[in-house]
mmCIF file of C-alpha atoms in Angstrom:
data_model
loop_
_atom_site.group_PDB
_atom_site.id
_atom_site.type_symbol
_atom_site.label_atom_id
_atom_site.label_comp_id
_atom_site.label_asym_id
_atom_site.label_seq_id
_atom_site.Cartn_x
_atom_site.Cartn_y
_atom_site.Cartn_z
ATOM 1 C CA MET A 1 16.465 -35.872 -72.220
ATOM 2 C CA VAL A 2 15.225 -37.675 -69.102
ATOM 3 C CA ALA A 3 11.880 -39.463 -69.030
ATOM 4 C CA ARG A 4 10.079 -41.731 -66.583
ATOM 5 C CA ASP A 5 9.354 -45.411 -67.066
ATOM 6 C CA ALA A 6 6.111 -47.193 -66.109
ATOM 7 C CA PHE A 7 7.233 -47.311 -62.470
ATOM 8 C CA GLY A 8 8.118 -43.617 -62.311
ATOM 9 C CA ALA A 9 11.858 -44.225 -62.397
ATOM 10 C CA ARG A 10 14.021 -41.873 -64.432
ATOM 11 C CA ARG A 11 15.224 -43.155 -67.782
ATOM 12 C CA MET A 12 17.089 -41.635 -70.662
ATOM 13 C CA SER A 13 15.082 -41.195 -73.819
ATOM 14 C CA SER A 14 15.758 -43.731 -76.531
ATOM 15 C CA VAL A 15 16.803 -43.384 -80.147
ATOM 16 C CA VAL A 16 14.189 -45.316 -82.112
ATOM 17 C CA ILE A 17 14.759 -46.411 -85.707
ATOM 18 C CA LEU A 18 11.390 -46.945 -87.394
ATOM 19 C CA ASP A 19 11.035 -50.093 -89.481
ATOM 20 C CA THR A 20 8.765 -50.322 -92.510
ATOM 21 C CA SER A 21 6.229 -52.448 -90.587
ATOM 22 C CA VAL A 22 5.735 -49.613 -88.099
ATOM 23 C CA TYR A 23 5.860 -46.802 -90.661
ATOM 24 C CA LEU A 24 3.174 -48.470 -92.819
ATOM 25 C CA ASN A 25 0.867 -48.437 -89.788
ATOM 26 C CA ILE A 26 1.659 -44.793 -89.043
ATOM 27 C CA LEU A 27 0.771 -43.856 -92.636
ATOM 28 C CA ASP A 28 -2.317 -46.118 -92.464
ATOM 29 C CA VAL A 29 -1.518 -47.908 -95.752
ATOM 30 C CA PRO A 30 -4.346 -50.372 -96.523
ATOM 31 C CA GLY A 31 -3.395 -54.011 -96.094
ATOM 32 C CA PHE A 32 -0.428 -53.067 -93.905
ATOM 33 C CA ASN A 33 -2.217 -51.184 -91.114
ATOM 34 C CA GLN A 34 -3.703 -53.987 -89.026
ATOM 35 C CA ASP A 35 -1.663 -52.900 -85.971
ATOM 36 C CA ARG A 36 -2.322 -49.171 -86.388
ATOM 37 C CA GLU A 37 -4.135 -48.569 -83.089
ATOM 38 C CA GLN A 38 -1.435 -50.322 -81.061
ATOM 39 C CA ILE A 39 1.361 -48.590 -83.030
ATOM 40 C CA LEU A 40 -0.155 -45.115 -82.623
ATOM 41 C CA GLU A 41 -0.656 -45.684 -78.908
ATOM 42 C CA GLU A 42 2.942 -46.808 -78.431
ATOM 43 C CA PHE A 43 4.162 -43.980 -80.685
ATOM 44 C CA ALA A 44 2.339 -41.424 -78.507
ATOM 45 C CA ASP A 45 3.804 -42.998 -75.350
ATOM 46 C CA ARG A 46 7.297 -42.933 -76.827
ATOM 47 C CA MET A 47 6.909 -39.296 -77.915
ATOM 48 C CA GLU A 48 5.696 -38.365 -74.431
ATOM 49 C CA SER A 49 8.748 -40.133 -73.006
ATOM 50 C CA GLY A 50 10.997 -37.971 -75.159
ATOM 51 C CA ASP A 51 12.197 -40.661 -77.532
ATOM 52 C CA TYR A 52 13.947 -39.494 -80.687
ATOM 53 C CA PHE A 53 12.827 -41.117 -83.969
ATOM 54 C CA LEU A 54 14.775 -41.878 -87.136
ATOM 55 C CA LEU A 55 13.193 -42.911 -90.430
ATOM 56 C CA PRO A 56 15.651 -44.977 -92.483
ATOM 57 C CA LEU A 57 15.785 -44.601 -96.227
ATOM 58 C CA ALA A 58 15.084 -48.333 -96.545
ATOM 59 C CA ALA A 59 11.755 -47.884 -94.727
ATOM 60 C CA ILE A 60 10.844 -45.045 -97.087
ATOM 61 C CA TRP A 61 11.740 -47.132 -100.169
ATOM 62 C CA GLU A 62 9.964 -50.259 -98.905
ATOM 63 C CA THR A 63 6.867 -48.234 -97.998
ATOM 64 C CA GLY A 64 6.850 -46.807 -101.516
ATOM 65 C CA ASN A 65 7.092 -50.344 -102.913
ATOM 66 C CA HIS A 66 4.102 -51.484 -100.840
ATOM 67 C CA ILE A 67 2.113 -48.432 -101.968
ATOM 68 C CA ALA A 68 2.987 -49.241 -105.600
ATOM 69 C CA HIS A 69 1.353 -52.658 -105.150
ATOM 70 C CA LEU A 70 -2.000 -51.343 -103.900
ATOM 71 C CA PRO A 71 -4.772 -52.594 -106.217
ATOM 72 C CA ALA A 72 -6.250 -49.289 -107.458
ATOM 73 C CA GLY A 73 -4.442 -46.447 -109.206
ATOM 74 C CA GLY A 74 -6.322 -43.768 -107.267
ATOM 75 C CA GLU A 75 -5.385 -45.398 -103.980
ATOM 76 C CA ARG A 76 -1.741 -45.695 -105.094
ATOM 77 C CA TYR A 77 -1.755 -41.994 -106.002
ATOM 78 C CA ARG A 78 -3.359 -40.943 -102.703
ATOM 79 C CA PHE A 79 -0.883 -42.902 -100.593
ATOM 80 C CA GLY A 80 2.001 -41.918 -102.865
ATOM 81 C CA CYS A 81 1.131 -38.286 -102.114
ATOM 82 C CA LYS A 82 0.795 -39.101 -98.421
ATOM 83 C CA LEU A 83 4.280 -40.656 -98.416
ATOM 84 C CA MET A 84 5.730 -37.726 -100.375
ATOM 85 C CA ASN A 85 4.220 -35.180 -97.993
ATOM 86 C CA ASP A 86 5.190 -37.066 -94.834
ATOM 87 C CA VAL A 87 8.793 -37.635 -95.903
ATOM 88 C CA GLY A 88 8.982 -33.990 -97.013
ATOM 89 C CA LYS A 89 7.856 -32.936 -93.535
ATOM 90 C CA ALA A 90 10.457 -35.230 -91.972
ATOM 91 C CA VAL A 91 13.229 -33.777 -94.151
ATOM 92 C CA ASN A 92 12.143 -30.255 -93.178
ATOM 93 C CA GLY A 93 11.923 -31.050 -89.450
ATOM 94 C CA ASP A 94 8.110 -30.868 -89.342
ATOM 95 C CA ALA A 95 7.473 -34.512 -88.373
ATOM 96 C CA PRO A 96 8.177 -36.345 -85.110
ATOM 97 C CA TYR A 97 10.949 -38.259 -86.891
ATOM 98 C CA GLN A 98 13.747 -37.374 -89.226
ATOM 99 C CA PRO A 99 15.179 -39.358 -92.095
ATOM 100 C CA THR A 100 18.525 -40.998 -91.585
ATOM 101 C CA TYR A 101 21.505 -39.615 -93.412
ATOM 102 C CA PHE A 102 22.282 -40.607 -96.980
ATOM 103 C CA PRO A 103 25.332 -42.906 -96.928
ATOM 104 C CA ASP A 104 28.243 -41.770 -99.019
ATOM 105 C CA ARG A 105 29.656 -43.913 -101.793
ATOM 106 C CA GLU A 106 32.319 -45.607 -99.656
ATOM 107 C CA GLU A 107 29.925 -46.481 -96.849
ATOM 108 C CA PHE A 108 27.335 -47.852 -99.253
ATOM 109 C CA LEU A 109 30.010 -49.988 -100.924
ATOM 110 C CA ALA A 110 31.031 -51.290 -97.483
ATOM 111 C CA TRP A 111 27.412 -52.239 -96.766
ATOM 112 C CA LEU A 112 27.207 -53.902 -100.151
ATOM 113 C CA ALA A 113 30.401 -55.852 -99.422
ATOM 114 C CA ASP A 114 28.785 -57.205 -96.217
ATOM 115 C CA PHE A 115 25.608 -58.228 -98.049
ATOM 116 C CA PRO A 116 26.698 -61.685 -99.351
ATOM 117 C CA SER A 117 27.496 -62.929 -95.842
ATOM 118 C CA TYR A 118 24.194 -61.591 -94.453
ATOM 119 C CA VAL A 119 22.082 -63.031 -97.251
ATOM 120 C CA GLN A 120 23.863 -66.405 -97.049
ATOM 121 C CA ARG A 121 23.109 -67.142 -93.410
ATOM 122 C CA SER A 122 19.646 -67.744 -91.979
ATOM 123 C CA LYS A 123 17.798 -64.581 -91.029
ATOM 124 C CA SER A 124 16.878 -66.056 -87.629
ATOM 125 C CA VAL A 125 16.219 -69.327 -85.864
ATOM 126 C CA GLN A 126 12.607 -69.108 -87.057
ATOM 127 C CA LYS A 127 13.487 -68.105 -90.633
ATOM 128 C CA THR A 128 16.092 -70.641 -91.717
ATOM 129 C CA ARG A 129 15.130 -70.492 -95.405
ATOM 130 C CA GLU A 130 15.519 -66.713 -95.663
ATOM 131 C CA GLY A 131 18.538 -64.427 -95.516
ATOM 132 C CA THR A 132 18.740 -60.772 -94.525
ATOM 133 C CA SER A 133 17.583 -58.430 -97.293
ATOM 134 C CA LEU A 134 19.688 -55.493 -98.417
ATOM 135 C CA ALA A 135 17.018 -53.128 -97.012
ATOM 136 C CA ASP A 136 17.140 -54.838 -93.598
ATOM 137 C CA LEU A 137 20.945 -54.847 -93.718
ATOM 138 C CA SER A 138 20.915 -51.084 -94.271
ATOM 139 C CA MET A 139 18.698 -50.699 -91.164
ATOM 140 C CA ILE A 140 21.065 -52.906 -89.159
ATOM 141 C CA LYS A 141 24.014 -50.796 -90.341
ATOM 142 C CA GLU A 142 22.095 -47.649 -89.344
ATOM 143 C CA TRP A 143 21.462 -49.190 -85.903
ATOM 144 C CA GLU A 144 25.179 -49.988 -85.550
ATOM 145 C CA ARG A 145 26.147 -46.448 -86.596
ATOM 146 C CA THR A 146 23.567 -44.864 -84.280
ATOM 147 C CA ARG A 147 24.505 -46.893 -81.210
ATOM 148 C CA VAL A 148 28.132 -45.754 -81.612
ATOM 149 C CA ARG A 149 27.058 -42.111 -81.997
ATOM 150 C CA HIS A 150 24.666 -42.351 -79.021
ATOM 151 C CA SER A 151 26.528 -44.797 -76.804
ATOM 152 C CA MET A 152 24.889 -43.506 -73.619
ATOM 153 C CA SER A 153 21.348 -43.974 -74.972
ATOM 154 C CA ARG A 154 19.215 -46.958 -75.687
ATOM 155 C CA VAL A 155 19.110 -47.469 -79.474
ATOM 156 C CA LEU A 156 16.568 -49.822 -80.994
ATOM 157 C CA ILE A 157 14.860 -50.770 -84.214
ATOM 158 C CA TRP A 158 11.118 -50.571 -83.643
ATOM 159 C CA SER A 159 9.695 -53.314 -85.806
ATOM 160 C CA LEU A 160 6.862 -55.800 -85.865
ATOM 161 C CA ASP A 161 9.428 -58.195 -87.391
ATOM 162 C CA THR A 162 11.069 -60.110 -84.538
ATOM 163 C CA ASP A 163 14.320 -60.314 -86.497
ATOM 164 C CA LEU A 164 14.784 -56.529 -86.599
ATOM 165 C CA SER A 165 13.204 -55.812 -83.218
ATOM 166 C CA SER A 166 16.000 -57.836 -81.612
ATOM 167 C CA TYR A 167 18.346 -54.938 -82.444
ATOM 168 C CA ASP A 168 18.108 -53.107 -79.141
ATOM 169 C CA THR A 169 21.027 -52.017 -76.996
ATOM 170 C CA ALA A 170 18.856 -52.709 -73.938
ATOM 171 C CA SER A 171 18.936 -56.408 -74.893
ATOM 172 C CA LYS A 172 22.700 -56.352 -75.629
ATOM 173 C CA THR A 173 22.375 -57.628 -79.235
#
């Protein structure tokens, strides 16, 4: 699909992997929605540009974990239902994004085998006392898999976390 950039030039639509930080804003989860207006505006722009969105399983799990830590049971239930309904729509093709595939046993074991080296090294120059989590590693692996499958498209992780947002084929990571 061909879209136009801010200068009117043609561009190919991008494949956008949604990170938890973005998905929490889309769902409007209290305490994690401080960037909601900006996220929804960019989301609308990206949809208008024809971008294709993927929702990784790690983002779904992490969102569920954040919802589980909301202070009131009624609020946890309400947002638990919201997550359930939204992911159900995504699985059924009724949302502007679709969940990523479920890795098979061998692929998951390969990811797991890579985990010790990722968690050992510093997550970034700014985060020298933190390694890459298994959830973030699974998003990185999904980015790697997607950029191979869509080698002619820009593939990026849309994240408010600078570590994950650096995964963008436009920046040659």
